[in-house]
XYZ file of C-alpha atoms in Angstrom:
530
model
C -24.815 -11.181 1.744
C -22.443 -10.998 -1.513
C -21.685 -14.298 -3.252
C -20.328 -13.516 -6.649
C -18.612 -9.988 -6.424
C -16.538 -8.342 -3.708
C -17.154 -5.181 -2.386
C -15.157 -2.750 -0.723
C -14.673 1.129 -1.221
C -12.502 2.806 -3.498
C -12.533 6.647 -4.915
C 6.973 -6.524 -1.954
C 9.061 -4.756 -2.990
C 12.854 -6.151 -3.982
C 15.488 -5.247 -1.808
C 17.697 -2.234 -2.710
C 21.245 -2.409 -3.043
C 22.752 1.343 -3.069
C 21.088 4.396 -1.856
C 20.891 7.992 -2.877
C 21.579 9.049 0.406
C 20.314 12.799 1.797
C 22.809 13.864 4.986
C 19.361 15.452 6.462
C 17.878 12.005 7.487
C 18.891 8.942 9.113
C 17.763 5.978 6.955
C 17.194 2.501 8.501
C 16.159 -0.597 7.705
C 14.853 -3.144 10.201
C 15.846 -6.850 9.599
C 14.891 -10.048 11.646
C 18.150 -10.996 13.422
C 18.015 -14.607 12.648
C 16.541 -14.588 8.813
C 17.963 -11.546 7.752
C 14.327 -10.619 6.044
C 13.110 -6.925 6.437
C 10.791 -6.197 9.324
C 7.894 -4.063 7.762
C 5.011 -2.023 9.853
C 7.506 -1.590 12.864
C 6.856 1.224 15.146
C 10.115 3.568 15.555
C 9.732 6.649 18.032
C 11.345 9.130 19.146
C 11.480 8.349 22.860
C 10.999 11.891 24.512
C 9.062 13.759 22.063
C 6.520 10.707 21.643
C 6.468 11.016 17.838
C 7.968 8.646 14.972
C 7.225 6.708 11.919
C 6.624 2.929 10.825
C 8.789 1.110 8.854
C 7.390 0.530 5.206
C 7.112 -3.077 3.672
C 10.858 -3.523 3.019
C 11.550 -2.496 6.635
C 12.970 1.103 5.630
C 12.066 4.382 7.613
C 13.505 7.732 7.909
C 14.013 10.140 10.681
C 15.583 13.922 10.305
C 19.102 13.781 11.507
C 18.354 17.013 13.410
C 17.402 14.879 16.488
C 20.569 13.655 16.604
C 21.694 16.506 18.737
C 18.861 16.228 21.008
C 20.179 13.171 22.754
C 17.175 11.551 21.734
C 16.744 7.602 21.757
C 14.783 5.264 18.946
C 12.663 2.596 20.640
C 11.639 0.254 18.193
C 8.627 -1.977 18.393
C 6.773 -4.585 16.938
C 4.032 -7.600 17.290
C 6.385 -10.646 17.849
C 9.574 -8.961 18.437
C 11.526 -7.746 21.381
C 11.271 -4.350 21.747
C 14.698 -2.353 20.846
C 16.001 1.387 22.303
C 19.103 2.836 20.230
C 20.604 6.145 20.454
C 20.268 8.131 17.613
C 23.509 9.453 17.938
C 25.211 5.817 17.339
C 23.136 5.992 13.708
C 25.111 7.008 10.358
C 24.082 9.612 8.597
C 25.938 8.869 5.529
C 24.807 5.384 4.686
C 21.810 3.109 5.292
C 22.084 1.775 8.896
C 21.089 -1.620 8.987
C 19.160 -2.878 12.153
C 18.283 -6.122 13.419
C 15.476 -7.155 15.629
C 15.185 -10.306 17.812
C 12.126 -12.349 17.387
C 10.107 -12.387 21.223
C 9.256 -16.045 22.549
C 5.841 -17.048 21.244
C 3.752 -18.699 24.161
C 1.515 -21.848 22.554
C -1.649 -22.485 23.842
C -4.263 -24.922 23.593
C -7.231 -24.118 21.596
C -9.013 -23.038 24.906
C -7.185 -20.356 27.591
C -7.714 -20.759 31.087
C -9.606 -18.201 32.768
C -8.051 -16.227 35.991
C -11.330 -15.606 37.607
C -12.780 -18.035 39.597
C -16.244 -19.707 38.376
C -19.238 -17.366 39.040
C -17.246 -14.242 39.238
C -18.249 -11.690 37.183
C -16.768 -9.437 34.656
C -17.016 -5.941 34.327
C -19.713 -6.027 31.627
C -21.735 -8.063 34.142
C -21.938 -11.628 32.534
C -20.379 -14.599 34.384
C -17.065 -15.403 33.456
C -16.745 -18.865 32.172
C -14.080 -21.852 32.863
C -12.272 -20.962 29.605
C -12.150 -19.007 26.582
C -12.681 -20.156 22.910
C -11.385 -18.020 19.906
C -14.946 -17.240 19.405
C -15.564 -15.785 22.785
C -12.207 -13.844 23.021
C -13.194 -12.126 19.863
C -16.807 -11.668 20.940
C -15.297 -9.992 24.357
C -12.713 -7.912 22.098
C -15.657 -6.609 20.380
C -17.860 -5.704 23.308
C -14.820 -3.936 24.826
C -14.344 -1.448 21.662
C -16.449 0.911 23.840
C -13.998 0.575 26.940
C -10.703 0.531 25.064
C -10.882 2.944 22.014
C -11.408 6.739 22.599
C -14.698 7.782 23.022
C -14.265 11.612 23.014
C -12.681 13.874 20.453
C -8.973 13.014 19.793
C -6.455 14.121 16.311
C -3.522 12.404 15.049
C -0.837 13.525 12.531
C 0.343 11.510 10.274
C 2.309 10.760 6.942
C -0.337 9.506 3.832
C 0.980 8.000 0.531
C -0.760 6.163 -2.101
C 1.453 4.726 -4.880
C 1.221 1.487 -7.298
C 3.493 -1.631 -7.276
C 4.432 -2.534 -10.913
C 6.194 -5.827 -10.769
C 8.718 -4.543 -7.860
C 9.018 -1.067 -8.432
C 7.178 2.094 -7.306
C 5.149 4.442 -9.593
C 2.851 6.963 -9.137
C 3.710 7.958 -5.553
C 1.990 10.543 -4.153
C 2.729 11.778 -0.373
C 0.943 14.087 2.122
C 1.066 15.037 5.914
C -2.450 15.411 7.046
C -4.178 15.865 10.714
C -7.166 13.489 11.665
C -9.642 15.139 13.863
C -12.089 12.109 14.972
C -14.886 12.929 17.313
C -14.592 9.474 19.024
C -15.507 5.928 18.209
C -19.484 6.903 19.398
C -19.532 9.351 16.380
C -20.200 8.604 12.349
C -16.530 8.731 11.087
C -18.012 9.272 7.421
C -19.786 12.547 8.498
C -18.229 13.663 11.466
C -14.600 12.849 11.031
C -12.829 16.481 9.859
C -9.582 16.603 8.009
C -6.725 18.943 7.571
C -3.884 18.990 4.993
C -0.579 20.242 5.516
C 1.691 19.329 2.554
C 0.741 17.103 -0.678
C 3.440 16.253 -3.169
C 3.863 14.135 -6.344
C 6.915 12.304 -5.801
C 8.743 12.433 -8.978
C 11.748 10.803 -7.940
C 9.659 7.681 -9.053
C 8.236 7.170 -12.536
C 4.902 8.271 -13.373
C 2.430 6.003 -15.447
C -0.612 8.066 -16.744
C -2.252 4.847 -17.822
C -2.188 3.363 -14.463
C -3.157 6.374 -12.703
C -6.925 6.684 -14.785
C -10.020 6.193 -12.488
C -11.541 2.813 -12.292
C -14.415 2.175 -14.622
C -14.370 -1.761 -13.637
C -15.114 -3.028 -17.189
C -12.443 -6.030 -18.491
C -11.345 -5.421 -21.888
C -13.829 -7.563 -23.708
C -16.696 -5.358 -22.510
C -17.301 -2.336 -24.814
C -16.949 1.163 -24.140
C -14.163 -0.051 -21.489
C -11.603 2.529 -20.080
C -9.062 -0.319 -19.676
C -8.399 0.128 -15.821
C -10.408 -2.849 -13.742
C -10.644 -5.180 -10.943
C -11.364 -8.512 -11.865
C -14.651 -10.275 -10.061
C -15.126 -6.993 -7.888
C -18.192 -4.563 -7.524
C -17.324 -1.253 -6.627
C -19.478 1.280 -5.060
C -19.302 4.831 -4.882
C -19.221 6.071 -1.136
C -18.306 9.635 -1.852
C -15.086 10.861 -0.334
C -11.180 11.391 -1.136
C -8.574 9.028 -1.282
C -7.815 9.749 2.594
C -11.494 9.641 4.023
C -12.102 6.248 1.856
C -9.046 4.847 3.266
C -9.899 5.218 6.772
C -13.501 4.139 6.015
C -11.655 0.499 5.427
C -10.308 0.458 9.247
C -13.164 -2.122 10.384
C -12.205 -1.285 14.110
C -13.350 2.341 14.206
C -15.863 1.314 11.884
C -17.263 -1.576 13.768
C -20.843 -0.742 13.091
C -20.952 -0.011 9.557
C -19.972 -2.348 6.469
C -16.103 -1.576 5.677
C -15.525 -4.538 3.129
C -16.272 -8.004 2.209
C -16.195 -10.404 3.950
C -15.792 -8.582 7.663
C -19.107 -6.682 6.284
C -20.160 -4.918 9.565
C -17.597 -5.845 12.212
C -19.274 -6.185 15.343
C -22.084 -8.161 13.977
C -21.035 -10.160 11.771
C -17.465 -10.922 11.617
C -17.460 -14.059 14.240
C -20.515 -15.445 11.938
C -18.426 -15.204 9.002
C -15.070 -16.419 9.688
C -13.809 -19.859 11.389
C -11.513 -18.643 14.242
C -8.749 -20.803 15.627
C -6.877 -19.521 18.645
C -3.117 -20.467 17.847
C -1.253 -18.994 21.032
C 0.355 -15.752 22.654
C 2.941 -13.313 21.169
C 4.338 -10.522 22.820
C 4.491 -6.557 22.222
C 6.924 -5.672 24.494
C 5.614 -6.814 28.067
C 2.294 -6.974 26.763
C 0.825 -10.509 25.997
C -1.469 -10.980 23.025
C -3.787 -13.648 21.611
C -2.801 -14.735 18.291
C -6.120 -15.697 16.445
C -6.421 -16.885 12.910
C -9.545 -16.934 10.631
C -10.650 -18.101 7.183
C -13.622 -17.018 6.138
C -16.608 -19.275 5.856
C -18.316 -20.639 2.559
C -21.633 -19.113 2.914
C -19.993 -15.663 3.436
C -17.468 -15.968 0.511
C -18.793 -18.008 -1.840
C -17.377 -20.710 -4.286
C -14.573 -18.016 -6.166
C -13.590 -16.183 -3.173
C -11.995 -16.799 0.384
C -10.320 -14.441 3.128
C -7.846 -15.343 5.994
C -6.016 -13.050 8.225
C -5.052 -12.850 11.984
C -6.124 -10.768 15.216
C -3.905 -9.728 17.768
C -5.700 -9.537 20.839
C -4.307 -8.164 24.412
C -5.074 -10.874 26.980
C -5.766 -8.640 29.887
C -8.232 -6.114 28.742
C -8.964 -7.738 25.146
C -7.930 -4.500 23.219
C -7.609 -5.630 19.622
C -3.808 -4.484 18.880
C -3.732 -5.542 15.180
C -5.954 -7.347 12.440
C -4.714 -8.145 9.122
C -6.998 -9.397 6.330
C -6.815 -10.395 2.809
C -9.235 -11.657 0.238
C -8.454 -13.945 -2.850
C -10.290 -14.854 -6.132
C -9.831 -18.357 -7.309
C -10.336 -19.955 -10.555
C -9.390 -23.630 -12.126
C -5.949 -21.969 -12.997
C -5.168 -19.481 -10.391
C -5.569 -17.723 -7.230
C -4.888 -14.215 -7.039
C -4.825 -12.088 -4.308
C -7.588 -9.414 -4.585
C -7.079 -6.917 -1.550
C -5.126 -7.084 1.634
C -5.861 -4.883 4.740
C -3.535 -4.170 8.266
C -4.750 -2.244 10.663
C -2.730 -1.615 13.986
C -3.362 0.446 17.202
C -1.206 1.073 19.860
C -1.728 1.936 23.455
C -1.768 5.954 24.227
C -2.572 6.881 28.030
C -4.723 4.441 28.291
C -6.887 4.182 24.852
C -5.705 2.455 22.001
C -5.249 5.196 19.228
C -4.499 4.163 15.194
C -0.898 3.141 14.745
C -0.910 2.698 11.080
C -3.709 1.599 8.497
C -2.430 -0.051 4.809
C -4.548 -1.077 2.016
C -3.701 -2.476 -1.282
C -5.968 -3.939 -3.904
C -4.934 -5.280 -7.326
C -6.161 -4.031 -10.851
C -5.696 -4.584 -14.420
C -4.856 -2.395 -17.532
C -6.596 -3.771 -20.939
C -4.297 -5.137 -23.790
C -4.844 -1.708 -25.537
C -2.891 0.212 -23.318
C 0.581 -1.727 -24.047
C 2.884 0.288 -25.534
C 3.388 -1.244 -28.891
C 4.526 -0.063 -32.837
C 1.179 0.340 -35.093
C 2.869 1.033 -37.973
C 6.167 0.545 -40.042
C 7.037 1.962 -43.660
C 9.745 2.179 -45.848
C 9.758 6.331 -47.161
C 11.724 5.909 -50.745
C 11.954 9.906 -50.873
C 13.153 10.312 -47.205
C 15.679 6.999 -47.412
C 14.213 5.969 -43.712
C 12.059 3.383 -41.870
C 9.237 5.373 -40.284
C 7.959 3.991 -37.182
C 4.755 4.781 -35.570
C 3.732 4.311 -32.150
C 0.746 4.247 -30.138
C 1.792 6.472 -27.464
C 4.583 8.908 -27.320
C 8.046 7.050 -26.622
C 10.618 8.318 -24.319
C 13.415 10.242 -26.248
C 16.857 8.533 -25.068
C 15.897 4.829 -25.749
C 13.669 5.592 -29.015
C 17.177 7.551 -30.758
C 19.416 4.704 -29.611
C 20.076 3.055 -32.906
C 21.236 -0.190 -31.308
C 17.612 -0.682 -30.008
C 16.676 -1.670 -33.571
C 17.580 -4.986 -35.436
C 16.460 -5.414 -39.214
C 17.565 -7.783 -41.638
C 16.801 -8.255 -45.300
C 16.633 -11.926 -46.313
C 19.200 -12.864 -43.304
C 21.326 -9.618 -44.041
C 21.814 -7.190 -41.676
C 20.383 -4.103 -42.476
C 22.290 -1.206 -40.217
C 21.056 2.216 -38.923
C 23.162 5.399 -39.164
C 20.499 6.980 -37.075
C 17.472 7.149 -35.110
C 15.260 10.369 -34.986
C 12.210 11.230 -33.248
C 9.842 13.262 -35.159
C 6.694 14.739 -33.474
C 5.021 13.439 -30.222
C 5.206 9.510 -31.858
C 7.149 9.016 -34.970
C 10.779 8.309 -35.508
C 12.560 7.935 -38.705
C 15.213 5.273 -38.943
C 18.110 6.096 -41.532
C 20.073 3.203 -42.751
C 23.591 3.291 -43.435
C 24.932 4.057 -47.024
C 25.603 0.020 -48.008
C 21.966 -0.754 -46.281
C 20.027 1.901 -48.146
C 21.745 0.253 -51.499
C 20.406 -2.991 -50.868
C 16.686 -1.430 -49.696
C 16.831 0.298 -53.009
C 17.352 -2.873 -55.171
C 14.864 -5.267 -53.242
C 12.424 -2.029 -52.813
C 9.429 -4.727 -54.392
C 10.002 -6.983 -51.907
C 10.149 -5.516 -48.385
C 7.043 -6.306 -47.110
C 7.987 -10.327 -47.579
C 11.521 -10.086 -47.411
C 12.014 -7.880 -44.384
C 12.448 -8.933 -40.641
C 12.769 -6.500 -37.823
C 13.091 -6.279 -33.877
C 12.832 -3.415 -31.728
C 14.159 -3.811 -28.078
C 14.509 -1.883 -24.982
C 12.641 0.881 -26.308
C 10.214 2.975 -23.195
C 7.477 5.008 -23.418
C 7.237 8.451 -21.385
C 4.834 6.245 -19.350
C 8.133 3.938 -18.691
C 5.877 1.017 -20.290
C 7.975 -1.331 -21.882
C 7.432 -1.905 -25.702
C 5.581 -5.208 -26.292
C 4.883 -5.800 -22.652
C 1.068 -6.473 -21.988
C -0.231 -4.108 -19.176
C -2.898 -6.866 -18.797
C -1.006 -7.994 -15.685
C -1.981 -7.124 -12.013
C -0.660 -4.038 -10.403
C -1.323 -3.385 -7.179
C -2.575 0.105 -5.705
C -1.546 0.942 -2.198
C -3.263 3.896 0.151
C -1.500 3.966 3.333
C -1.786 6.435 6.472
C 0.958 6.233 9.031
C 0.550 7.960 12.621
C 3.381 9.881 13.688
C 1.762 11.270 16.925
C -1.965 11.028 18.606
C -3.476 13.530 20.849
C -6.311 12.495 22.861
C -8.632 14.686 24.183
C -8.315 17.228 21.381
C -11.032 19.812 21.204
C -13.287 20.224 17.678
C -10.642 21.727 14.927
C -10.875 25.833 14.524
C -7.045 26.192 14.063
C -6.544 25.223 10.892
C -8.672 24.950 7.676
C -10.500 21.621 6.869
C -10.087 19.716 4.096
C -12.973 18.659 1.249
C -13.264 15.288 1.370
C -15.135 14.702 -1.185
C -12.276 16.408 -3.575
C -8.750 14.462 -4.185
C -5.920 15.454 -1.669
C -4.166 16.913 -4.699
C -6.877 19.790 -5.423
C -7.475 20.555 -1.658
C -5.606 23.616 -0.275
C -2.608 22.906 2.028
C -2.889 24.951 5.344
C -0.233 26.470 7.149
C 0.315 23.746 9.991
C 1.970 26.012 12.737
C 5.001 26.442 14.907
C 4.596 23.091 17.179
C 3.860 20.737 14.340
C 6.984 19.427 13.085
C 6.845 15.978 11.118
C 8.099 15.080 7.849
C 7.472 12.572 5.158
C 8.721 8.941 5.548
C 9.285 8.553 1.403
C 10.390 5.159 0.041
C 14.070 4.844 -0.252
C 15.514 5.085 -3.890
C 18.181 3.290 -5.620
C 21.100 5.531 -7.138
C 20.366 5.679 -10.824
C 16.703 3.953 -10.380
C 13.741 2.544 -8.585
């Protein structure tokens, strides 16, 4: 049992104001009818085609506008909200469609729930039904029912995968893919038996790229020698093999309930109940389905003094199917409490079985201080009549050549620049105007003590701002949103398969065929920026 380190497998966004609209897609944002807050991770399905997307963390989604001509309807559903059905033709292709959804009525219960069965009756698993169900009993029944509620035979699903990082409130390093997963059933080993196909992969260059944040983890903080400058504080990383998609799937504790998934769930079907305090909060609705809402917190014996976890389970009342698990783990010190990782997994019913709807995993990481973009040297070259600035990484050309970004003074007298020129990869020459050049020549012997300077609004080619430390937490997201699930699908022979130990970028994409029609639900981008 881990008490000092948190172990997991490895290889919200502020609102936008104006959007760069593409008429080939219909863009929407789901908001709460009362509060106006975004509704994330809601299912948005095309009613007749039984395919669709899941809204992102800001409630946004995209649907190709070509489906408007098919008399299609959008069915919007989310746990805790009333399901809405909207004709696709009513939505605008030229602007963002804001769609309001109404919260469903929450049924409050006491700590126990009365059983409909008579005392002494037996349930389908052969044991006698108690008079009432505690939170612990409900979760135990849900775990026992996994073999009944989830596919045991081969099936497949096609989904939209993406990984990205959030730096402050901005997307960076966004990569996207369309993939198909061939799962041989919950009775098989997901890591060894599940097969993957890649239909499309792209690096989305509509958003900034930051090479410093995209290097592999070494998990050595900056004070450790030979650090590579990217680490997750107070965590222990284990190499399990696999690429970013296959590792993401292993964090699905429902699918992988018989093996270790992450701290402090550990082995879900054996250790989850004993590792957490459980509380029945009441009931909520998913359309007409009644769900138990159970909150939980980790026990001290499982998480130790420096960490804790909390979250919620949503379990169907009639058959104990687990619809959703939300799990967040934190590290705490005397000064602060920091989110370490956050996992959300949701399943939806499909022809009598529960199929994955989405999985979202994010973890915080830090970059060491020496990854900060900064000026490492500045000299005045008498021969060139210019200041020479030497940066530690390559500056972005437009910002570094803007002379207004430099404020120099000598004993309180401004030194005005007439021109800034980038020379080579990391050097910039600043040329003072004639009057300032004369002042500098006259005071050449006292420049080191009398000169003051400030450089502002300059960024490097990785979009890092000058003198702003990257030793702040950045959040890494990996997410898979299912667009269509097909039960009883045979073993894949129609497509080439992905090499699961090779990153998606290095895998060969396969032609999806004529009957595969899916799209990337890319984040919406503001006009003129992120």
